[in-house]
Coordinates of C-alpha atoms and ligand atoms in Angstrom, one line a residue:
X1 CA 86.4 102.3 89.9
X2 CA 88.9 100.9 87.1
X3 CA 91.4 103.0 87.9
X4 CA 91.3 103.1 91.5
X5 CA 91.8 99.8 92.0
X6 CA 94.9 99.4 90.6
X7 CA 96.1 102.9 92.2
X8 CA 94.7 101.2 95.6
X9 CA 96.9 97.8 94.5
X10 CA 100.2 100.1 93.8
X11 CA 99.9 101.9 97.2
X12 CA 99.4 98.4 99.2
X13 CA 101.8 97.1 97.5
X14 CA 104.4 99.8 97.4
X15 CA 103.4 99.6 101.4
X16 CA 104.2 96.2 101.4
X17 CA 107.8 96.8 99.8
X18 CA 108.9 99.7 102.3
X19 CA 108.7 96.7 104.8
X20 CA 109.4 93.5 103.2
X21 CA 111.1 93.3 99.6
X22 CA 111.3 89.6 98.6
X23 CA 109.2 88.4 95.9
X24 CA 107.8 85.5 96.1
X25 CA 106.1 83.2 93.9
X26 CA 103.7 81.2 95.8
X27 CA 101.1 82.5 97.3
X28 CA 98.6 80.6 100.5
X29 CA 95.6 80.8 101.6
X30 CA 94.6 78.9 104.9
X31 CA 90.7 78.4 105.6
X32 CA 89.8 78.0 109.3
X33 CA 91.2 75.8 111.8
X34 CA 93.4 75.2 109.3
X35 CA 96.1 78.2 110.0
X36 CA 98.7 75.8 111.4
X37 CA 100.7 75.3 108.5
X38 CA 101.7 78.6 109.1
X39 CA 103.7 78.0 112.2
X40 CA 106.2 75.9 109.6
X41 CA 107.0 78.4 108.0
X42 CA 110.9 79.8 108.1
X43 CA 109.3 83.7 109.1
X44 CA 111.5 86.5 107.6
X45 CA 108.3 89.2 108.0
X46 CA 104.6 89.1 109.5
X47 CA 102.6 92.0 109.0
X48 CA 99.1 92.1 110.7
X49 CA 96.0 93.1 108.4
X50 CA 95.1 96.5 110.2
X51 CA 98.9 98.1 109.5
X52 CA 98.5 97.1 105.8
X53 CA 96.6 100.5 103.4
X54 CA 92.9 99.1 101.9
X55 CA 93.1 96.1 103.3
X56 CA 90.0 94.5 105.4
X57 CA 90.2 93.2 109.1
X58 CA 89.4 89.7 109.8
X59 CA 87.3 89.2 112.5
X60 CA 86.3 85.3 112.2
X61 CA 86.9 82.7 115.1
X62 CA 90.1 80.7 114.4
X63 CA 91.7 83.3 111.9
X64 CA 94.9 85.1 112.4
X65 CA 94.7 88.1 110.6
X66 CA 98.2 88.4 109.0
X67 CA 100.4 88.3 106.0
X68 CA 103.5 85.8 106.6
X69 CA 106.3 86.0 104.2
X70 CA 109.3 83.5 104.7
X71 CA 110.1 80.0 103.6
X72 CA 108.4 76.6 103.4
X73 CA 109.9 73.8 101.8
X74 CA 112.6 75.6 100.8
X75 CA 110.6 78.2 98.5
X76 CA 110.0 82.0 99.5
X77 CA 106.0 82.2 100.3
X78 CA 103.7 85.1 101.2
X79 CA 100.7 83.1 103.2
X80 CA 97.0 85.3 103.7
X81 CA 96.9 83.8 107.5
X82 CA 93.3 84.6 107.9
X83 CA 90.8 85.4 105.1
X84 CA 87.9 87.9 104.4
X85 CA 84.5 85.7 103.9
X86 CA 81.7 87.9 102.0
X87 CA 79.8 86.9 105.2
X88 CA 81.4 89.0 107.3
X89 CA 80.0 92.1 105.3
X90 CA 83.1 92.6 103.3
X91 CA 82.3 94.1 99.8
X92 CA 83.3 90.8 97.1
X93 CA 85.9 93.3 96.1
X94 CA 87.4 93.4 99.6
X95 CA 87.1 89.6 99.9
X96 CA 89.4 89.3 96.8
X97 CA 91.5 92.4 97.3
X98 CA 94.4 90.4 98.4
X99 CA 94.7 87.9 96.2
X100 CA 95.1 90.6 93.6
X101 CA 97.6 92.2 96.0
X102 CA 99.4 88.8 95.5
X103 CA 99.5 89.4 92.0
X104 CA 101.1 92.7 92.3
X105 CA 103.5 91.4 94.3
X106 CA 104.5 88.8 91.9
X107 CA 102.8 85.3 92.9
X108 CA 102.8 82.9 90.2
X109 CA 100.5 80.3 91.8
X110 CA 98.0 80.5 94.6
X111 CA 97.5 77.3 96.8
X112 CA 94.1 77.5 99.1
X113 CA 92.2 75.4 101.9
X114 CA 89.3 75.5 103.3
X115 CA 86.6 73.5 105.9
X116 CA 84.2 72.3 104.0
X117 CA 80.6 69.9 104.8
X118 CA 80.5 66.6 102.5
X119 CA 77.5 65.8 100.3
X120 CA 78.9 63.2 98.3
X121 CA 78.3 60.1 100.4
X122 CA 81.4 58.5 100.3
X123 CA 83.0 61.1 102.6
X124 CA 83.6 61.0 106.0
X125 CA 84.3 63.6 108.7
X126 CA 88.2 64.4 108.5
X127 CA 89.0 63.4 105.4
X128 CA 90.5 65.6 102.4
X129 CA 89.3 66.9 99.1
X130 CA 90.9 68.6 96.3
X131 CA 88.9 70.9 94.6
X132 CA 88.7 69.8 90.9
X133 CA 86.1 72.4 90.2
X134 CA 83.4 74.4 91.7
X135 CA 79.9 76.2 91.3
X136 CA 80.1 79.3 91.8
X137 CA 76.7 80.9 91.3
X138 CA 75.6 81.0 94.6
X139 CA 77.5 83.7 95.8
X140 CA 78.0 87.1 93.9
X141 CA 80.7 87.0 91.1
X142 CA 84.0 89.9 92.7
X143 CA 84.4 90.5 89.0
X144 CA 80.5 92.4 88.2
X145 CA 81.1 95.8 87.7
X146 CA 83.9 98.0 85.1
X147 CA 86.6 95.5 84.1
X148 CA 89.9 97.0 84.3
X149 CA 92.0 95.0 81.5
X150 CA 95.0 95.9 83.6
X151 CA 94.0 93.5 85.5
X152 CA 92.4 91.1 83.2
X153 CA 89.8 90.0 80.4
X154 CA 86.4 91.4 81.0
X155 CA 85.2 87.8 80.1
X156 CA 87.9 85.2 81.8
X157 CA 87.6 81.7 80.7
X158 CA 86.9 79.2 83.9
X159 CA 87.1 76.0 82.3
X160 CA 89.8 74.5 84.1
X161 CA 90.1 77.3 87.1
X162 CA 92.1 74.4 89.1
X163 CA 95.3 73.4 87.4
X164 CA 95.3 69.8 86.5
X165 CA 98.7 70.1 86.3
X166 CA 98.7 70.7 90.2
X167 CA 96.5 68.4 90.7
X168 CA 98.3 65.3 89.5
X169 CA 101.0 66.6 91.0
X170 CA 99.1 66.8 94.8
X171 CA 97.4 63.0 93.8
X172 CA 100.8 61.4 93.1
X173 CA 102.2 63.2 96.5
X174 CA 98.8 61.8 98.3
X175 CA 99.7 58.5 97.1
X176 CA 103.3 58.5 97.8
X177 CA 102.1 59.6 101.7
X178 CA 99.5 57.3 101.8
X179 CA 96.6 59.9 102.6
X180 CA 93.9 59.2 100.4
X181 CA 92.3 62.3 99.0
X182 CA 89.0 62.1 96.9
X183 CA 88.5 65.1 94.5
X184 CA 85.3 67.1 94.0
X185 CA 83.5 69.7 92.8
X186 CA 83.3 72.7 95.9
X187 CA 79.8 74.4 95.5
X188 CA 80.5 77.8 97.3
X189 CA 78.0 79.8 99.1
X190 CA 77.4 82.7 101.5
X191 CA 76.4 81.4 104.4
X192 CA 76.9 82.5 107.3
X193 CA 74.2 79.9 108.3
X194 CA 74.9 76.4 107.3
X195 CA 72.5 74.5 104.6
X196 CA 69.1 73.1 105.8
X197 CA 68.8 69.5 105.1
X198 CA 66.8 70.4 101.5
X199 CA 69.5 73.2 100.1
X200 CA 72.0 70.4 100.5
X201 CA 70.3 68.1 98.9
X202 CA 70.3 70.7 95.9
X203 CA 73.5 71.4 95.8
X204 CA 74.2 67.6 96.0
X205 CA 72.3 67.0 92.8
X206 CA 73.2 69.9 91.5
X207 CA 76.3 68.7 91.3
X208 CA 78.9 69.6 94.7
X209 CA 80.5 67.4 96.2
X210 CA 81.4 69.8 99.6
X211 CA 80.1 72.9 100.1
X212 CA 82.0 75.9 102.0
X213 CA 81.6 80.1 102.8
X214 CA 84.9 80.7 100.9
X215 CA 87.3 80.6 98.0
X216 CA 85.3 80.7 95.0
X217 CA 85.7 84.3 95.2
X218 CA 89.1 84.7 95.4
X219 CA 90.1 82.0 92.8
X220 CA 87.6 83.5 90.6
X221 CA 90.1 86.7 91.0
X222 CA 93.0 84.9 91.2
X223 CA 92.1 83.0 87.6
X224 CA 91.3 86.8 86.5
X225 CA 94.5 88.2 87.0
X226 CA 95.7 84.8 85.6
X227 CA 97.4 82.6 88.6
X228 CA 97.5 78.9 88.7
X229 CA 95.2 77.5 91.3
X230 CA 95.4 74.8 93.8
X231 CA 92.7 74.1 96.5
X232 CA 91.9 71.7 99.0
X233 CA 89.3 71.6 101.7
X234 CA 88.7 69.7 104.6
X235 CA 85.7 67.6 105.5
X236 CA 84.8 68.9 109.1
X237 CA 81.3 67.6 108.9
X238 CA 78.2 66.0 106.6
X239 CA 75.6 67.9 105.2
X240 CA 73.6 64.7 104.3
X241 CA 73.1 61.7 107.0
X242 CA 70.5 61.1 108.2
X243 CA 70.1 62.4 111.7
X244 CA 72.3 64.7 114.1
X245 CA 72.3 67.4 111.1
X246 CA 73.1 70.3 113.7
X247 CA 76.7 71.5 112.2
X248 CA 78.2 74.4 114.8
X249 CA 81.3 76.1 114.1
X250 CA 83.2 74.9 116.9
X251 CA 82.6 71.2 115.3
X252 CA 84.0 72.7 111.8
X253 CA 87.1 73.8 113.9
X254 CA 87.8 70.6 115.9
X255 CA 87.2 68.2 112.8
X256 CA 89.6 70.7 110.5
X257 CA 92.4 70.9 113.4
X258 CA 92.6 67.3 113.2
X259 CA 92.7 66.4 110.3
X260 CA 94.9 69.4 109.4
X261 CA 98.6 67.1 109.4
X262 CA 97.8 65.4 106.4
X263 CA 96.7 68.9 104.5
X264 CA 100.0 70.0 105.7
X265 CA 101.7 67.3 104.3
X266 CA 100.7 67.7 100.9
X267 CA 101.0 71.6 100.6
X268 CA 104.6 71.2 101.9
X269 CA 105.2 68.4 99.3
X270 CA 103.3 70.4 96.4
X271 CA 105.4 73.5 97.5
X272 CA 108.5 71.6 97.1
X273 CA 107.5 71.5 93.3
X274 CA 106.7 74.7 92.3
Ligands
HPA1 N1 78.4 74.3 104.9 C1 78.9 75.5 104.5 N2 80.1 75.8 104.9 C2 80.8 75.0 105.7 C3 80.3 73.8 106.1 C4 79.0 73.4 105.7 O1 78.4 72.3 106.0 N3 81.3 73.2 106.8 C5 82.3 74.0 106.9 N4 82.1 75.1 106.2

């Protein structure tokens, strides 16, 4: 298995290269509903997820299924439009294969969003929360099995696996926009159903303040192969109130659409940094 995944990285990437041969250094992935930020970017090459070698499908509802590569905020980007969520049946492996792909390719930092349901009770449908940390025990870790060092340590520290440095950097831009932001811990789990009322009640005392079907995985990867991490998700609906608790999908999408502008706002900002 150790060797093969870097031989499978080499091939996608040397793929990659026959099409596309810029290099850049910023790296995004966009949760669902959320793919609009896409559509500002300067496009120089898409290439859909079925033409690419060892990479998964995407099948999910509000998910484009392609890698962008052009320009945002006047810095070359390669954005994942469309994810892989361990729901789907994807191995963890798969989910995180193209964040290390990103790697290969020579991405520096990794920027993520996601929808998300609020626990902490201060939050509100629609509004934003940078991911200051997260639990990731609920879902299964991409990195069990051999650890290949050429990708990184068998035992990677996860003490700060968001960069504080990133996220002063999005705060200050929040302020300056006037968007207020709160900042959380993301517990991550499998899904695909959404909590009962009790499991969010755990993972509110245990500590989350949103909980979401995605990233953990991949920024568990993406600290492995040693990127610096930004995330943000989107409150498109609230795991604990007291009544209405029926959460469907198409509600995740319509609350995350909306309030997608002000995400948008700050990754461009943030981008403009880097
Ligand atoms: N739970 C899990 N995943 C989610 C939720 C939720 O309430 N909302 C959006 N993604």
């Amino acid at each position: 298995m150790g060797g093969t995944i870097i031989k499978e990285l080499n091939e996608t990437v040397a793929f990659i290269r026959s099409i596309h041969t810029g290099a850049p250094r910023i790296g995004i992935v966009l949760g669902s509903g959320l793919g609009n930020l896409s559509k500002e970017i300067r496009v120089e090459k898409e290439i859909p997820y079925e033409d690419i070698p060892h990479f998964p499908v995407s099948t999910v509802e509000g998910h484009h299924g392609k890698l962008i590569f052009g320009s945002l905020s006047g810095k070359e980007v390669v954005v994942l439009s469309g994810r892989f969520h361990y729901y789907e049946g994807y191995t963890p492996a798969q989910v995180v294969f193209p964040i290390r792909v990103m790697k290969f390719l020579g991405v520096e930092t990794l920027l993520l969003s996601n929808a998300a349901g609020g626990m902490n009770k201060a939050f509100r449908v629609g509004d934003l929360m940078i991911i200051r940390d997260h639990i990731s025990l609920f879902v299964v870790n991409p990195l069990l099995g051999k650890n290949d060092t050429a990708l990184g340590p068998r035992f990677p520290d996860m003490s700060e696996p968001y960069s504080r440095t990133l996220i002063g950097k999005a705060k200050a831009i929040a302020a300056k926009l006037q968007i207020p932001v709160h900042e959380g811990v993301y517990a991550g789990v499998t899904g695909p159903t959404f909590e009962t009322r009790a499991e969010y009640k755990l993972l509110h005392i245990a500590g989350g303040d949103a909980v979401g079907m995605s990233t953990v995985q991949e920024v568990i990867a993406a600290r492995h192969v040693g990127l610096s991490v930004f995330a943000m998700s989107v409150i498109t609906d609230l795991g604990i109130r007291e009544e209405h608790n029926i959460i469907t999908h198409e509600e995740v999408l319509q609350a995350a659409g909306e309030a997608e502008p002000k995400l948008t706002s700050i990754f461009r900002e943030l981008i403009v940094t880097l």
